[in-house]
């Protein structure tokens, strides 16, 4: 078996992984692995932008306040302050790497800032309506130009290798079993520092804005290694994904509502005033999503509409070129027609529990970006705070790694006996795999979605457990098939989400349970899950 040794192993090529790589390259050799192509990330899909306080009237305190209000009592103060106050420095770094944020046409010495739901001030920096794509491109270009960074596409992280020689409190990770999907072999990559930057888990749900890569792999890797996972019940649903039979995962950015877009019910009437009379369309996402869910359930309609036709056609085309062109491909001219939209699973607020430095329970295993639960988002993420969180925590991790790496590098790796994994072939028809994929996603959408009940959650729990047993019996081990490997992860993620949802007997943020419609002081804490308690 091929064994590769490096200084830093990063799993994931989104904003978290690549921004960390660009910092660590000054300390040693970095390998970044990614399971598809470099560009296949949620980062590439981000439209709206990055929240950052740049102007004096747009005080840090207000961004902190807005973040905490959205987080509904569960944000960690220290983390919120850190992220908001570090934003200008991290944005400057992005600009130095080559990202060119839009300027204000009236005053080109300033950036053009926009508004999104839950923000009390305009503070979102953006590049048209394709901010993520612009950032991802710059990060990839910089990584490709660096001699110290090795980028390996189609490499899937399967299992963490732990140093079993150490005691529980000081347990260490030594490497990762990696499936080389194109070379059809398993490799071991050993490194004194490993960072999980594997993104979210939207594929657990039938409808999602997320890319196909979002199967919660990093969370599964960490959980299986005994690391603590937090707040999995808080899955944010984005209120407005394009509703069209041929559109897959296409998000209609919150910035459209920021520019005055109005939501209309299936009868063509505005409705947000009934649910949040003051903020209306700009209420936080959980409120807007539940309002749409209610309107759809009451009317039996299939979608609601987002209308921006009151704005001049030229302005719409210039401000939202990507959304305009994509909708036009589906026969919808957003300058003259309201856009059909539905909610979809969008962002996992929970994840691998990490500290101020991005460290997990295992001190040399870091978790950064959407796979981590830092305490920034609490029970509900404020729009455009996630790209920022990834940047801030890759910097925090870099600071900690700079401190611990010299000692770790000198240490001898005390490896357990490495197994020679056999790569298995699927014996039965692939329909067993695709059926279980669909089943899990449908169960999660129908019973663990926007509005939950204890009965629905218990129903889902039993069914997901059965699927997990079947997976264990039939597909344990390593298969040279991404669908099988990801199926195991979405099944585990589904179980963790339902378990956490059952533990939180209140409604808070994105977790809304009809049997417990109120917030309870008793639950002002994280929901923690661990494989080996
Ligand atoms: C449509 C859309 C719009 C959004 N808009 C915004 C926005 O405007 N502003 C904002 O702040 N946030 C936005 N978000 C959220 C934000 O984009 C993500 O939270 C953020 O990009 C996550 O970055 P990441 O680096 O953690 O993960 P990702 O960018 O998803 O990268 C994860 C990487 O890990 C790799 N990976 C996963 N598992 C494995 C494995 N087992 N082995 C190897 N590699 C693996 C993936 O292939 C991928 O390369 C949006 C999200 C979506 C989906």
XYZ file of C-alpha atoms and ligand atoms in Angstrom:
586
model
C 0.000 0.000 0.000
C 1.282 3.456 -0.876
C 2.156 5.518 2.193
C 2.638 9.265 1.706
C 4.101 11.515 4.386
C 3.560 15.241 4.507
C 3.534 18.105 7.012
C -0.119 19.109 6.696
C -3.041 17.182 5.271
C -6.147 19.185 4.426
C -9.336 17.392 3.404
C -11.499 19.633 1.199
C -10.902 22.274 -1.464
C -13.476 24.928 -0.496
C -12.773 28.282 1.136
C -11.825 26.639 4.452
C -9.342 24.139 3.000
C -7.692 26.360 0.415
C -7.355 29.459 2.604
C -5.723 27.266 5.266
C -3.389 25.748 2.662
C -2.276 29.216 1.558
C -1.249 30.009 5.119
C 0.337 26.672 6.033
C 2.518 26.631 2.915
C 4.828 29.039 4.737
C 5.426 26.385 7.424
C 5.890 23.234 5.351
C 4.465 20.950 2.675
C 0.674 20.848 2.369
C -1.401 18.154 0.678
C -5.018 19.049 -0.100
C -7.256 16.154 -1.107
C -10.708 16.581 -2.566
C -13.203 13.916 -3.560
C -14.228 15.377 -6.932
C -12.705 18.277 -8.850
C -11.232 21.271 -7.053
C -14.158 23.489 -8.028
C -16.839 21.072 -6.777
C -17.592 22.845 -3.531
C -20.375 24.799 -1.838
C -17.971 27.737 -1.879
C -18.208 27.910 -5.678
C -21.995 28.221 -5.424
C -22.135 31.091 -2.923
C -23.887 34.044 -4.477
C -24.700 36.722 -1.884
C -21.306 37.535 -0.411
C -19.396 37.993 2.823
C -20.545 40.024 5.797
C -17.947 42.479 7.059
C -18.105 45.736 8.984
C -16.139 48.240 6.927
C -17.706 51.619 7.537
C -17.966 53.592 10.752
C -21.749 53.904 10.774
C -21.895 50.121 10.400
C -20.550 49.389 13.868
C -19.093 45.989 14.963
C -21.648 45.889 17.788
C -24.521 45.820 15.316
C -23.066 42.878 13.374
C -22.512 41.087 16.690
C -26.077 41.862 17.750
C -27.570 40.669 14.432
C -25.565 37.414 14.563
C -26.742 36.710 18.111
C -30.348 37.581 17.332
C -30.395 35.119 14.417
C -28.619 32.488 16.578
C -31.560 32.603 19.012
C -29.719 32.374 22.321
C -27.104 29.764 21.439
C -24.257 31.800 19.921
C -21.014 31.869 21.879
C -20.191 35.495 22.711
C -16.431 35.097 22.516
C -16.653 33.462 19.083
C -19.104 35.993 17.649
C -16.863 38.870 18.732
C -13.773 37.180 17.337
C -15.358 36.536 13.937
C -16.941 39.964 13.528
C -13.853 41.860 14.669
C -11.426 39.784 12.580
C -13.488 40.254 9.430
C -11.707 43.351 8.018
C -8.263 41.702 8.301
C -9.459 38.463 6.675
C -11.210 40.365 3.863
C -8.027 42.339 3.238
C -6.174 39.038 2.845
C -8.727 37.850 0.271
C -8.288 41.106 -1.629
C -4.489 40.723 -1.488
C -4.854 37.197 -2.901
C -6.756 38.729 -5.818
C -10.500 38.826 -5.102
C -11.987 42.006 -6.485
C -15.177 42.865 -4.685
C -17.653 45.158 -6.444
C -17.158 48.868 -5.902
C -19.888 51.433 -5.288
C -20.593 52.975 -8.726
C -21.370 56.359 -7.080
C -18.164 56.341 -5.062
C -15.622 53.845 -6.467
C -13.258 54.405 -3.529
C -15.756 52.394 -1.478
C -17.035 48.834 -1.778
C -20.609 48.231 -2.824
C -22.363 46.783 0.217
C -25.696 44.962 0.171
C -28.319 43.931 2.663
C -29.591 40.432 3.447
C -32.178 38.973 5.830
C -31.397 39.510 9.517
C -28.807 42.270 8.858
C -29.710 45.657 10.307
C -27.214 47.440 8.012
C -25.797 47.024 4.528
C -22.564 45.127 5.152
C -22.288 42.358 2.549
C -19.309 42.525 0.196
C -19.925 40.728 -3.070
C -18.691 40.037 -6.584
C -21.838 40.384 -8.695
C -24.046 37.477 -7.674
C -21.248 34.911 -8.038
C -19.069 35.818 -5.056
C -18.186 32.219 -4.175
C -17.087 31.358 -7.687
C -14.821 34.433 -7.766
C -13.271 33.523 -4.393
C -12.812 29.835 -5.238
C -11.067 30.729 -8.500
C -8.603 33.051 -6.794
C -7.848 30.517 -4.053
C -7.278 27.708 -6.568
C -5.019 29.916 -8.705
C -2.911 30.844 -5.675
C -2.660 27.217 -4.519
C -1.694 26.006 -7.999
C 1.041 28.638 -8.100
C 2.575 27.455 -4.826
C 5.341 24.842 -4.869
C 4.547 23.809 -1.332
C 0.927 22.851 -2.025
C -0.012 19.531 -3.648
C -3.618 19.271 -4.809
C -5.061 15.767 -5.282
C -8.464 15.534 -6.967
C -10.729 12.447 -6.807
C -9.231 11.396 -3.478
C -11.845 10.427 -0.908
C -11.020 10.371 2.819
C -12.391 7.143 4.273
C -11.166 6.797 7.844
C -8.931 8.584 10.325
C -5.927 6.693 11.705
C -5.599 7.335 15.419
C -2.545 6.874 17.582
C -3.954 4.301 19.950
C -0.733 4.407 21.986
C -1.753 7.671 23.623
C -4.229 8.043 26.474
C -7.791 9.190 25.841
C -7.234 12.832 26.795
C -4.179 13.298 24.633
C -5.256 11.116 21.732
C -3.622 11.995 18.434
C -4.523 11.563 14.790
C -1.695 10.290 12.581
C -3.192 9.945 9.162
C -6.076 9.055 6.923
C -7.025 6.115 4.722
C -7.740 7.671 1.346
C -9.508 6.090 -1.604
C -7.928 7.175 -4.882
C -11.026 6.963 -7.072
C -9.215 7.268 -10.387
C -6.204 5.118 -9.492
C -8.562 2.514 -7.941
C -6.445 2.053 -4.830
C -6.278 2.908 -1.162
C -3.435 5.111 0.067
C -2.384 6.180 3.517
C -1.480 9.816 4.040
C 0.349 10.535 7.284
C 0.738 14.059 8.705
C 1.349 15.633 12.131
C -1.565 18.022 11.480
C -4.821 17.100 9.767
C -7.677 19.509 8.974
C -11.204 18.483 8.079
C -12.604 21.123 5.720
C -15.242 18.905 4.164
C -18.247 21.256 4.063
C -21.887 20.593 4.864
C -24.457 17.838 4.515
C -27.407 19.182 2.499
C -27.569 15.970 0.475
C -29.184 14.337 3.502
C -32.374 16.108 2.374
C -34.406 15.567 -0.777
C -34.378 19.250 -1.697
C -31.176 21.167 -1.139
C -29.213 24.105 -2.469
C -25.986 22.208 -1.750
C -23.606 20.620 -4.258
C -23.378 16.836 -4.616
C -20.245 16.857 -2.457
C -22.218 17.891 0.660
C -22.630 14.460 2.270
C -21.255 15.269 5.727
C -18.157 13.077 5.281
C -15.928 15.030 7.666
C -18.528 14.834 10.414
C -18.838 11.080 9.848
C -15.023 10.668 9.925
C -14.796 12.613 13.184
C -17.763 10.892 14.839
C -16.415 7.460 13.953
C -13.103 8.444 15.549
C -14.871 9.338 18.801
C -14.860 13.133 18.373
C -17.754 15.210 19.793
C -20.404 16.413 17.355
C -22.671 19.334 18.317
C -26.070 20.866 17.478
C -26.967 18.675 14.520
C -30.668 19.505 14.888
C -30.028 22.995 13.530
C -30.274 22.611 9.771
C -31.027 25.877 8.070
C -33.477 25.801 5.193
C -33.051 28.529 2.613
C -36.434 30.031 1.803
C -35.894 30.498 -1.913
C -34.563 27.855 -4.284
C -35.742 27.914 -7.874
C -38.784 25.690 -8.399
C -38.531 24.135 -11.843
C -38.559 20.453 -12.857
C -35.197 20.781 -14.618
C -33.414 23.024 -12.099
C -31.134 21.227 -9.648
C -30.053 23.010 -6.475
C -30.315 26.537 -7.883
C -30.509 29.167 -5.191
C -32.252 32.503 -5.601
C -30.055 34.709 -3.461
C -31.308 36.460 -0.371
C -29.883 39.626 -1.933
C -32.982 39.706 -4.178
C -35.071 40.263 -1.062
C -32.399 42.699 0.102
C -33.120 44.710 -3.051
C -36.857 44.830 -2.281
C -38.072 41.498 -3.722
C -41.573 40.589 -2.484
C -42.797 37.070 -1.714
C -46.216 36.172 -3.147
C -48.300 33.149 -2.204
C -49.689 30.762 -4.862
C -52.636 33.162 -5.297
C -50.207 35.990 -6.055
C -50.718 37.849 -2.727
C -47.953 39.151 -0.412
C -47.912 37.282 2.925
C -44.793 38.098 4.944
C -46.587 40.936 6.832
C -48.669 38.219 8.589
C -45.584 36.459 9.974
C -43.160 39.306 10.706
C -44.942 42.663 10.345
C -41.798 44.780 10.746
C -39.015 42.908 8.919
C -41.298 41.107 6.449
C -39.182 39.655 3.569
C -36.007 40.540 5.487
C -36.823 38.542 8.601
C -34.224 35.831 9.426
C -34.322 32.718 7.248
C -36.075 30.417 9.713
C -39.041 32.797 9.950
C -39.335 33.302 6.175
C -38.965 29.550 5.550
C -41.682 28.617 8.042
C -43.956 31.301 6.583
C -43.554 29.781 3.092
C -44.066 26.275 4.480
C -47.301 27.433 6.137
C -48.573 29.193 2.988
C -47.857 26.088 0.903
C -49.529 23.744 3.409
C -52.595 25.997 3.689
C -53.012 26.530 -0.055
C -51.858 23.104 -1.265
C -49.713 25.015 -3.785
C -46.368 23.690 -5.014
C -44.378 26.914 -4.808
C -44.537 30.578 -3.863
C -43.145 33.430 -5.972
C -40.427 36.029 -5.513
C -41.167 39.207 -7.403
C -38.495 41.751 -8.255
C -40.159 43.153 -11.371
C -40.601 46.596 -9.754
C -36.864 47.258 -10.297
C -35.614 48.582 -13.649
C -34.787 45.752 -16.029
C -31.219 46.988 -16.672
C -30.480 47.188 -12.983
C -31.670 43.597 -12.405
C -29.520 42.292 -15.263
C -26.462 44.115 -13.962
C -26.950 43.336 -10.273
C -27.993 39.679 -10.692
C -26.445 38.502 -13.964
C -26.035 34.874 -12.881
C -29.582 34.517 -11.537
C -31.025 36.381 -14.530
C -29.270 34.174 -17.067
C -29.917 30.906 -15.247
C -33.655 31.631 -14.834
C -33.848 32.685 -18.476
C -32.472 29.262 -19.474
C -35.490 27.776 -17.715
C -37.850 30.161 -19.540
C -38.295 32.638 -16.672
C -37.516 36.298 -17.346
C -37.053 37.711 -13.838
C -37.325 41.292 -15.098
C -40.971 40.688 -16.078
C -42.081 37.535 -14.207
C -42.107 36.515 -10.543
C -39.702 33.636 -9.823
C -41.243 30.335 -8.611
C -39.420 29.339 -5.399
C -39.503 26.717 -2.624
C -37.426 26.262 0.540
C -34.524 23.780 0.512
C -31.945 22.445 2.985
C -29.112 24.939 2.879
C -26.710 25.113 5.796
C -25.758 22.867 8.696
C -25.253 25.084 11.765
C -24.008 22.148 13.839
C -21.043 19.890 13.152
C -17.709 18.858 14.642
C -17.309 20.658 17.941
C -14.274 22.915 17.711
C -12.629 25.502 19.932
C -11.361 29.051 19.414
C -8.466 27.641 17.371
C -10.477 25.246 15.232
C -9.211 22.265 17.257
C -11.490 19.292 17.846
C -11.370 16.917 20.856
C -8.197 15.567 19.233
C -5.645 18.356 19.546
C -3.909 17.838 16.163
C -7.195 17.326 14.275
C -8.765 20.592 13.145
C -12.266 21.208 11.754
C -12.889 24.367 9.755
C -15.750 25.753 7.680
C -19.227 24.309 7.429
C -18.268 20.914 8.886
C -17.361 22.597 12.193
C -19.543 23.843 15.024
C -17.663 26.807 16.461
C -20.544 28.471 18.303
C -20.818 31.361 15.825
C -24.192 30.439 14.357
C -25.956 29.105 17.447
C -29.398 27.839 16.448
C -29.529 29.681 13.139
C -26.870 31.182 10.896
C -27.025 34.835 9.900
C -26.797 35.144 6.097
C -23.294 35.635 4.662
C -21.552 34.761 7.928
C -20.316 31.341 6.797
C -17.671 32.267 4.227
C -16.396 34.701 6.851
C -16.367 32.018 9.561
C -14.296 29.724 7.322
C -11.726 32.479 6.708
C -11.474 33.487 10.358
C -11.073 29.912 11.582
C -8.522 28.936 8.982
C -6.487 31.856 10.339
C -7.076 30.805 13.964
C -6.029 27.257 13.095
C -2.912 28.559 11.358
C -1.915 30.484 14.512
C -2.326 27.367 16.686
C -0.570 25.096 14.165
C 2.378 27.494 14.000
C 2.724 27.015 17.756
C 2.350 23.205 17.990
C 3.822 22.028 14.693
C 7.572 22.277 15.541
C 7.208 19.867 18.497
C 4.865 17.538 16.620
C 7.193 17.341 13.633
C 10.013 16.051 15.837
C 7.853 13.347 17.435
C 8.000 9.802 16.129
C 4.688 8.545 14.864
C 3.514 5.705 17.065
C 1.364 4.032 14.455
C -0.956 1.162 15.211
C -0.662 -1.884 12.924
C -1.973 -0.541 9.654
C -4.567 -2.676 7.994
C -4.252 -3.457 4.312
C -7.733 -2.505 3.208
C -9.318 -4.588 0.544
C -11.319 -2.705 -2.074
C -14.694 -4.335 -2.541
C -16.979 -4.506 -5.545
C -20.735 -4.142 -5.305
C -22.215 -7.599 -5.788
C -25.861 -6.706 -6.054
C -27.646 -4.335 -8.438
C -26.935 -0.659 -7.818
C -30.643 -0.080 -7.301
C -30.116 -1.105 -3.635
C -27.776 1.849 -3.241
C -29.810 4.438 -5.121
C -33.015 3.305 -3.410
C -31.497 3.844 0.022
C -30.120 7.239 -1.024
C -33.609 8.324 -2.101
C -35.260 6.805 0.932
C -33.035 8.583 3.435
C -33.446 11.922 1.691
C -37.224 11.545 1.506
C -37.550 10.437 5.134
C -35.492 13.449 6.214
C -37.471 15.872 4.063
C -40.878 14.556 5.132
C -40.262 13.984 8.846
C -37.172 15.955 9.929
C -37.759 19.107 7.874
C -38.870 22.672 8.470
C -41.675 21.892 10.965
C -41.212 18.765 13.115
C -43.197 16.744 15.665
C -41.920 14.174 18.144
C -44.039 11.524 16.437
C -42.462 12.329 13.052
C -38.946 12.308 14.552
C -39.481 8.917 16.206
C -40.883 7.550 12.969
C -37.814 8.800 11.070
C -35.432 7.476 13.730
C -36.750 3.921 13.436
C -36.530 3.926 9.660
C -33.051 5.454 9.514
C -31.867 2.889 12.071
C -33.102 0.061 9.883
C -31.265 1.464 6.883
C -28.093 1.825 8.955
C -28.333 -1.814 10.074
C -28.761 -2.907 6.467
C -25.725 -0.833 5.417
C -23.643 -2.354 8.213
C -24.643 -5.876 7.175
C -24.144 -5.403 3.442
C -21.673 -2.630 2.714
C -19.092 -2.373 5.476
C -15.519 -1.809 4.300
C -14.180 0.201 1.385
C -15.931 0.176 -1.993
C -14.540 1.712 -5.145
C -17.791 3.531 -5.578
C -18.458 7.052 -4.372
C -22.214 6.454 -4.072
C -21.721 3.594 -1.611
C -19.158 5.472 0.452
C -21.326 8.579 0.589
C -24.477 6.568 1.329
C -22.871 5.358 4.569
C -22.143 8.951 5.518
C -25.567 10.409 4.746
C -27.166 7.524 6.663
C -25.002 8.291 9.695
C -25.618 12.034 9.349
C -29.380 11.445 9.167
C -29.182 9.422 12.382
C -27.196 12.170 14.143
C -29.634 14.884 13.026
C -32.691 12.939 14.200
C -31.026 11.974 17.512
C -30.163 15.619 18.238
C -33.623 16.783 17.198
C -35.209 14.321 19.643
C -32.945 15.532 22.447
C -33.989 19.187 22.076
C -37.512 19.382 23.477
C -38.125 23.032 22.593
C -38.333 25.222 19.480
C -35.321 27.418 18.834
C -33.802 28.866 15.678
C -34.114 26.446 12.787
C -35.411 23.618 15.032
C -39.185 24.000 15.222
C -41.201 21.262 16.949
C -44.977 21.589 17.107
C -45.198 19.701 20.442
C -42.760 22.151 22.065
C -43.489 25.486 20.382
C -41.569 27.633 22.924
C -37.967 28.279 23.872
C -36.911 26.877 27.204
C -34.142 28.178 29.511
C -33.312 24.559 30.287
C -32.108 24.074 26.700
C -29.762 27.047 26.429
C -26.896 24.670 25.725
C -25.417 22.590 22.923
C -26.703 19.136 22.005
C -23.630 16.904 22.078
C -23.212 13.465 20.518
C -20.261 11.131 20.876
C -19.788 7.590 19.579
C -17.937 6.416 22.674
C -19.437 8.447 25.544
C -26.038 27.823 -3.133
C -25.288 28.320 -1.943
C -25.153 29.696 -1.731
C -24.467 30.171 -0.623
N -24.284 31.517 -0.462
C -23.525 31.972 0.567
C -23.206 33.348 0.686
O -23.592 34.171 -0.143
N -22.445 33.742 1.750
C -21.990 32.866 2.692
O -21.306 33.287 3.642
N -22.259 31.550 2.580
C -22.994 31.094 1.542
N -23.248 29.743 1.437
C -22.628 28.826 2.394
C -21.141 28.695 2.063
O -20.970 28.670 0.672
C -20.556 27.428 2.659
O -20.898 27.310 4.008
C -19.030 27.461 2.550
O -18.649 27.689 1.215
C -18.456 26.161 3.045
O -17.086 26.151 2.742
P -16.233 24.885 3.156
O -14.863 25.145 2.705
O -16.496 24.569 4.577
O -16.919 23.681 2.314
P -17.056 23.461 0.733
O -16.849 24.705 0.004
O -18.323 22.738 0.509
O -15.862 22.465 0.425
C -15.873 21.146 0.946
C -14.813 20.337 0.250
O -14.598 19.094 0.909
C -14.509 18.055 -0.050
N -14.840 16.794 0.599
C -15.957 16.474 1.293
N -15.878 15.225 1.747
C -14.685 14.726 1.352
C -14.027 13.474 1.510
N -14.570 12.437 2.164
N -12.800 13.323 0.968
C -12.212 14.324 0.262
N -12.802 15.519 0.071
C -14.013 15.719 0.612
C -15.502 18.487 -1.110
O -15.301 17.783 -2.293
C -15.156 19.973 -1.194
O -13.986 20.146 -1.936
C -23.936 29.249 0.321
C -24.085 27.887 0.122
C -24.738 27.411 -1.006
C -24.865 25.937 -1.199
